[in-house]
Coordinates of C-alpha atoms (C1' of nucleotides) in Angstrom, one line a residue:
Chain Z
M519 CA -183.9 64.9 -78.3
S520 CA -182.5 68.2 -79.1
R521 CA -179.7 68.1 -77.1
R522 CA -178.6 71.2 -74.9
H523 CA -176.3 73.5 -76.3
T524 CA -175.9 75.5 -73.2
E525 CA -173.9 74.9 -70.3
V526 CA -174.9 76.4 -67.6
T527 CA -176.7 74.1 -64.8
D528 CA -179.9 72.5 -65.4
Q529 CA -182.3 70.2 -63.5
V530 CA -185.4 70.7 -61.9
T531 CA -186.2 67.5 -61.8
D532 CA -184.7 67.3 -57.4
D533 CA -188.0 68.5 -54.9
C534 CA -185.7 71.4 -53.0
P535 CA -187.0 75.0 -54.4
L536 CA -184.6 76.7 -53.0
R537 CA -182.3 74.3 -54.6
D538 CA -183.9 75.1 -58.5
V539 CA -183.9 79.3 -57.7
L540 CA -180.3 79.1 -56.7
A541 CA -179.8 76.7 -59.9
V542 CA -181.1 79.2 -62.1
I543 CA -179.5 82.3 -61.2
G544 CA -177.0 80.9 -58.5
D545 CA -174.1 81.2 -61.4
K546 CA -171.2 83.2 -61.5
W547 CA -173.5 85.8 -63.6
S548 CA -177.6 85.5 -63.8
A549 CA -177.9 86.7 -60.6
Q550 CA -176.4 90.7 -62.4
V551 CA -178.5 89.7 -65.1
L552 CA -181.0 90.1 -63.5
V553 CA -180.1 93.4 -61.5
R554 CA -179.0 95.5 -64.3
L555 CA -181.9 94.2 -66.3
G556 CA -183.8 96.1 -63.5
D557 CA -183.2 98.8 -64.6
G558 CA -185.2 98.3 -67.8
P559 CA -184.8 96.8 -70.1
R560 CA -180.6 96.4 -71.8
R561 CA -179.0 95.7 -75.4
F562 CA -176.1 93.1 -75.4
S563 CA -173.1 95.3 -75.1
E564 CA -175.1 97.2 -73.0
L565 CA -174.7 94.8 -70.3
E566 CA -171.7 93.2 -71.6
R567 CA -169.6 96.7 -70.1
S568 CA -171.5 97.5 -67.5
I569 CA -171.0 94.1 -65.7
E570 CA -167.3 94.4 -65.1
G571 CA -165.5 90.9 -65.8
V572 CA -168.1 89.2 -67.7
S573 CA -167.5 87.2 -70.7
R574 CA -169.1 87.4 -74.2
R575 CA -169.4 84.0 -74.3
M576 CA -170.5 84.0 -70.4
L577 CA -172.9 86.7 -71.2
T578 CA -175.2 85.2 -74.3
L579 CA -175.4 81.7 -72.4
S580 CA -176.4 83.1 -69.3
L581 CA -178.7 85.4 -71.7
R582 CA -179.6 81.9 -73.0
N583 CA -180.7 80.5 -70.2
L584 CA -182.2 83.0 -68.6
E585 CA -185.0 83.1 -71.3
R586 CA -185.2 79.4 -71.2
N587 CA -186.5 79.6 -67.8
G588 CA -188.5 82.6 -68.7
L589 CA -187.1 84.7 -66.8
I590 CA -186.8 87.7 -69.7
T591 CA -187.5 88.2 -73.4
R592 CA -185.3 88.7 -76.1
T593 CA -186.8 90.9 -78.7
V594 CA -184.8 90.9 -82.6
H595 CA -185.4 94.5 -84.1
P596 CA -184.9 94.7 -87.7
D597 CA -182.4 96.9 -87.9
A598 CA -178.6 97.1 -89.4
P599 CA -176.9 97.0 -87.5
P600 CA -178.5 94.6 -85.7
R601 CA -180.0 95.4 -82.3
V602 CA -180.8 93.4 -79.4
E603 CA -183.0 93.7 -76.6
Y604 CA -183.4 91.9 -73.2
A605 CA -186.3 92.4 -70.6
T606 CA -187.4 90.9 -67.2
T607 CA -190.9 89.0 -67.7
P608 CA -193.6 89.4 -64.8
L609 CA -191.9 87.3 -62.7
V610 CA -189.0 89.0 -61.4
E611 CA -190.4 91.4 -60.0
E612 CA -191.0 88.8 -57.4
I613 CA -187.4 88.8 -56.1
R614 CA -185.9 91.5 -56.8
G615 CA -187.0 92.6 -53.3
P616 CA -185.1 89.2 -51.5
L617 CA -181.9 89.9 -54.5
E618 CA -181.3 92.9 -53.2
A619 CA -181.5 91.8 -49.9
L620 CA -179.2 89.9 -50.2
A621 CA -176.8 92.1 -51.5
D622 CA -177.4 95.0 -49.2
W623 CA -176.2 91.2 -46.7
A624 CA -173.2 91.0 -48.2
A625 CA -172.4 94.8 -48.2
R626 CA -173.2 95.2 -45.0
H627 CA -171.3 92.1 -43.9
R628 CA -168.4 92.0 -45.8
A629 CA -166.0 93.1 -44.0
T630 CA -166.8 91.0 -40.6
I631 CA -166.9 88.4 -43.6
T632 CA -163.6 89.2 -44.5
E633 CA -162.6 88.8 -41.0
A634 CA -163.8 85.8 -40.2
R635 CA -162.4 84.2 -43.5
R636 CA -159.0 85.1 -42.1
E637 CA -159.1 83.9 -38.7
Y638 CA -160.6 80.4 -40.1
D639 CA -157.4 80.5 -42.7
L640 CA -154.7 81.8 -39.7
A641 CA -156.1 78.9 -37.7
H642 CA -156.4 76.2 -40.3
Chain X
M1291 CA -148.4 79.0 -46.5
S1292 CA -151.8 78.2 -45.7
R1293 CA -152.8 76.7 -48.9
R1294 CA -156.4 76.0 -49.7
H1295 CA -157.7 72.8 -48.9
T1296 CA -161.1 73.2 -49.7
E1297 CA -163.1 73.4 -53.2
V1298 CA -165.5 75.4 -52.4
T1299 CA -165.3 79.3 -54.2
D1300 CA -162.8 81.5 -53.0
Q1301 CA -162.9 84.9 -54.1
V1302 CA -164.8 88.3 -51.8
T1303 CA -162.8 90.1 -54.0
D1304 CA -164.9 91.4 -56.9
D1305 CA -166.5 94.5 -55.4
C1306 CA -170.0 92.9 -56.8
P1307 CA -171.9 92.2 -53.7
L1308 CA -175.0 89.8 -55.1
R1309 CA -172.1 88.0 -56.2
D1310 CA -170.6 87.8 -53.2
V1311 CA -173.6 85.9 -51.2
L1312 CA -173.6 83.7 -54.4
A1313 CA -169.7 82.6 -54.8
V1314 CA -170.8 81.3 -51.0
I1315 CA -174.1 80.0 -50.1
G1316 CA -174.8 79.8 -53.6
D1317 CA -173.3 76.7 -54.1
K1318 CA -175.3 73.3 -55.3
W1319 CA -175.6 72.3 -51.2
S1320 CA -174.2 75.7 -48.4
A1321 CA -178.0 76.9 -48.4
Q1322 CA -179.9 74.0 -47.6
V1323 CA -177.8 73.4 -44.7
L1324 CA -178.4 77.4 -43.7
V1325 CA -182.0 76.4 -44.1
R1326 CA -181.5 73.2 -42.2
L1327 CA -180.0 74.4 -39.8
G1328 CA -182.7 77.7 -39.2
D1329 CA -184.5 75.0 -37.3
G1330 CA -181.2 74.1 -34.7
P1331 CA -179.0 73.3 -33.9
R1332 CA -177.7 69.5 -35.9
R1333 CA -175.4 66.8 -35.7
F1334 CA -173.2 65.6 -38.9
S1335 CA -175.1 62.9 -39.3
E1336 CA -178.2 64.4 -38.9
L1337 CA -178.0 66.6 -41.6
E1338 CA -176.3 64.3 -43.8
R1339 CA -179.3 62.1 -43.1
S1340 CA -181.7 65.5 -43.8
I1341 CA -180.7 66.8 -46.9
E1342 CA -181.4 64.4 -49.7
G1343 CA -178.8 63.5 -52.0
V1344 CA -175.4 65.3 -50.2
S1345 CA -172.3 63.4 -50.0
R1346 CA -170.3 62.8 -47.0
R1347 CA -167.3 65.0 -49.1
M1348 CA -169.4 67.9 -50.0
L1349 CA -171.3 68.1 -46.7
T1350 CA -168.2 68.3 -45.5
L1351 CA -166.6 70.8 -47.5
S1352 CA -170.3 72.8 -47.3
L1353 CA -169.9 72.9 -43.3
R1354 CA -165.6 73.9 -44.2
N1355 CA -166.8 76.8 -46.3
L1356 CA -169.3 78.4 -44.1
E1357 CA -167.8 77.8 -41.2
R1358 CA -165.0 79.7 -42.4
N1359 CA -166.8 82.6 -43.7
G1360 CA -168.6 82.9 -40.2
L1361 CA -172.2 81.7 -41.3
I1362 CA -172.0 78.2 -38.7
T1363 CA -169.9 76.9 -35.8
R1364 CA -169.0 73.7 -35.3
T1365 CA -168.4 72.5 -31.7
V1366 CA -167.4 69.3 -30.5
H1367 CA -168.3 67.5 -27.7
P1368 CA -166.3 65.4 -25.4
D1369 CA -168.2 61.5 -26.2
A1370 CA -167.0 59.0 -27.2
P1371 CA -168.5 58.4 -29.8
P1372 CA -168.0 61.8 -31.1
R1373 CA -170.7 64.3 -31.5
V1374 CA -170.1 67.2 -33.3
E1375 CA -172.5 70.0 -33.5
Y1376 CA -173.2 72.4 -36.3
A1377 CA -175.1 75.9 -35.6
T1378 CA -175.9 78.9 -37.7
T1379 CA -174.1 82.0 -36.2
P1380 CA -176.5 84.8 -35.5
L1381 CA -175.3 86.3 -38.9
V1382 CA -177.2 84.5 -41.1
E1383 CA -180.5 85.8 -39.1
E1384 CA -181.4 88.4 -41.7
I1385 CA -180.8 86.4 -44.6
R1386 CA -182.7 84.1 -43.4
G1387 CA -185.8 86.1 -45.0
P1388 CA -184.5 86.3 -48.4
L1389 CA -183.3 82.5 -48.9
E1390 CA -187.1 81.4 -48.1
A1391 CA -189.2 83.8 -50.1
L1392 CA -186.7 82.9 -52.8
A1393 CA -187.5 78.9 -51.9
D1394 CA -190.7 80.8 -51.9
W1395 CA -191.3 82.1 -55.5
A1396 CA -190.1 78.9 -56.5
A1397 CA -192.2 76.5 -55.2
R1398 CA -195.1 78.9 -56.9
H1399 CA -193.8 79.1 -59.9
R1400 CA -192.2 75.9 -60.5
A1401 CA -194.6 74.9 -63.1
T1402 CA -194.2 78.0 -64.9
I1403 CA -190.8 77.4 -65.3
T1404 CA -190.8 74.1 -66.5
E1405 CA -193.5 75.2 -69.0
A1406 CA -191.4 78.0 -70.3
R1407 CA -188.7 75.4 -70.7
R1408 CA -190.1 73.6 -72.6
E1409 CA -191.3 76.0 -75.0
Y1410 CA -187.9 77.0 -75.0
D1411 CA -186.8 73.8 -76.0
L1412 CA -189.8 73.1 -78.5
A1413 CA -188.5 76.0 -80.4
H1414 CA -185.0 75.6 -80.6
Chain H
dC1220 C1' -173.7 94.3 -83.4
dA1221 C1' -175.0 90.1 -81.7
dG1222 C1' -173.2 86.4 -81.4
dA1223 C1' -171.7 81.2 -82.8
dA1224 C1' -167.9 77.6 -82.4
dT1225 C1' -163.9 75.4 -80.5
dC1226 C1' -160.1 75.0 -77.1
dC1227 C1' -158.8 73.8 -72.6
dG1228 C1' -157.4 74.2 -67.9
dG1229 C1' -159.1 74.0 -63.2
dG1230 C1' -162.1 73.2 -60.3
dC1231 C1' -167.5 70.8 -59.1
dC1232 C1' -168.2 67.2 -57.3
dG1233 C1' -169.7 61.7 -56.6
dA1234 C1' -167.9 57.1 -55.7
dT1235 C1' -165.3 54.5 -52.6
dA1236 C1' -161.8 53.6 -50.0
dC1237 C1' -159.6 54.1 -45.4
dT1238 C1' -159.6 56.7 -39.6
dG1239 C1' -159.5 57.5 -34.8
Chain I
dC308 C1' -169.8 59.0 -35.4
dA309 C1' -167.7 62.3 -37.7
dG310 C1' -164.6 63.1 -40.5
dT311 C1' -160.1 62.5 -44.4
dA312 C1' -157.5 61.0 -48.5
dT313 C1' -157.8 59.5 -53.6
dC314 C1' -159.2 59.2 -57.7
dG315 C1' -161.9 60.3 -62.5
dG316 C1' -165.4 62.6 -65.2
dC317 C1' -167.7 66.4 -66.3
dC318 C1' -168.9 70.7 -66.2
dC319 C1' -167.7 75.7 -65.7
dG320 C1' -165.4 79.2 -68.1
dG321 C1' -161.9 82.2 -70.1
dA322 C1' -159.8 82.9 -74.9
dT323 C1' -159.4 83.1 -79.7
dT324 C1' -161.3 83.1 -83.7
dC325 C1' -165.4 82.7 -87.1
dT326 C1' -170.3 85.3 -89.3
dG327 C1' -174.2 87.6 -90.4

DNA sequence: CAGAATCCGGGCCGATACTG
DNA sequence: CAGTATCGGCCCGGATTCTG
């Protein structure tokens, strides 16, 4: 029971670890959320502003999913107006390195990949 | 012209490198393909057998997309029966490390995450 | 401010059938 | 062997509207 209310993918069911990580942070926004939270706790609206193009809905969904998987915490401060802060758990520290390595890689080879794509499209 | 025939996501359009990588290898199968090809070139059917659960269709789509982005090469040997081998390009070597780091992380914290999930579901 | 609820189009992905 | 073609379900994800 406890019918799922998120739409983000579930399942640690299969036995491929790499598939598991990507099923959690491989979606459109989660990884960026983790990176943004790398600089310290952030409020909902701060994340919304700093992550270019994310909708309120998807940000909420991503945050819920990350929280559910134990990668971030959500703390509500009893203020008016409401203030909610998100922060990464220690779990995340261990993948910050690899994540940044991937980002670096993408930044360095951006042009190469774009070109490879153009060539492929020309030939097919 | 050159209407897209793959269904896998496109766009290096946005300016977030991390988003770019994940748009290419963050889908359901591509990362696993890269890992399998890490041991050396492999034929289509070898990949199909070694990657648990992949359909012929999705494997083809993933391979085409990886090829298009310049991450793998596809070489057809003029034999009968046909023999097609896929291999990673040098580009990929640089991310093999980070990718394995992610897989390691997932393997190590598998239980923790499953537990976090159970708790979250109980509380909500 | 920080969401929840709903509608809805498009694309991911699997199943199946067919081909050089 | 290594694909392609087609159909269809389901879910991702944006837009919009409503709430404490």
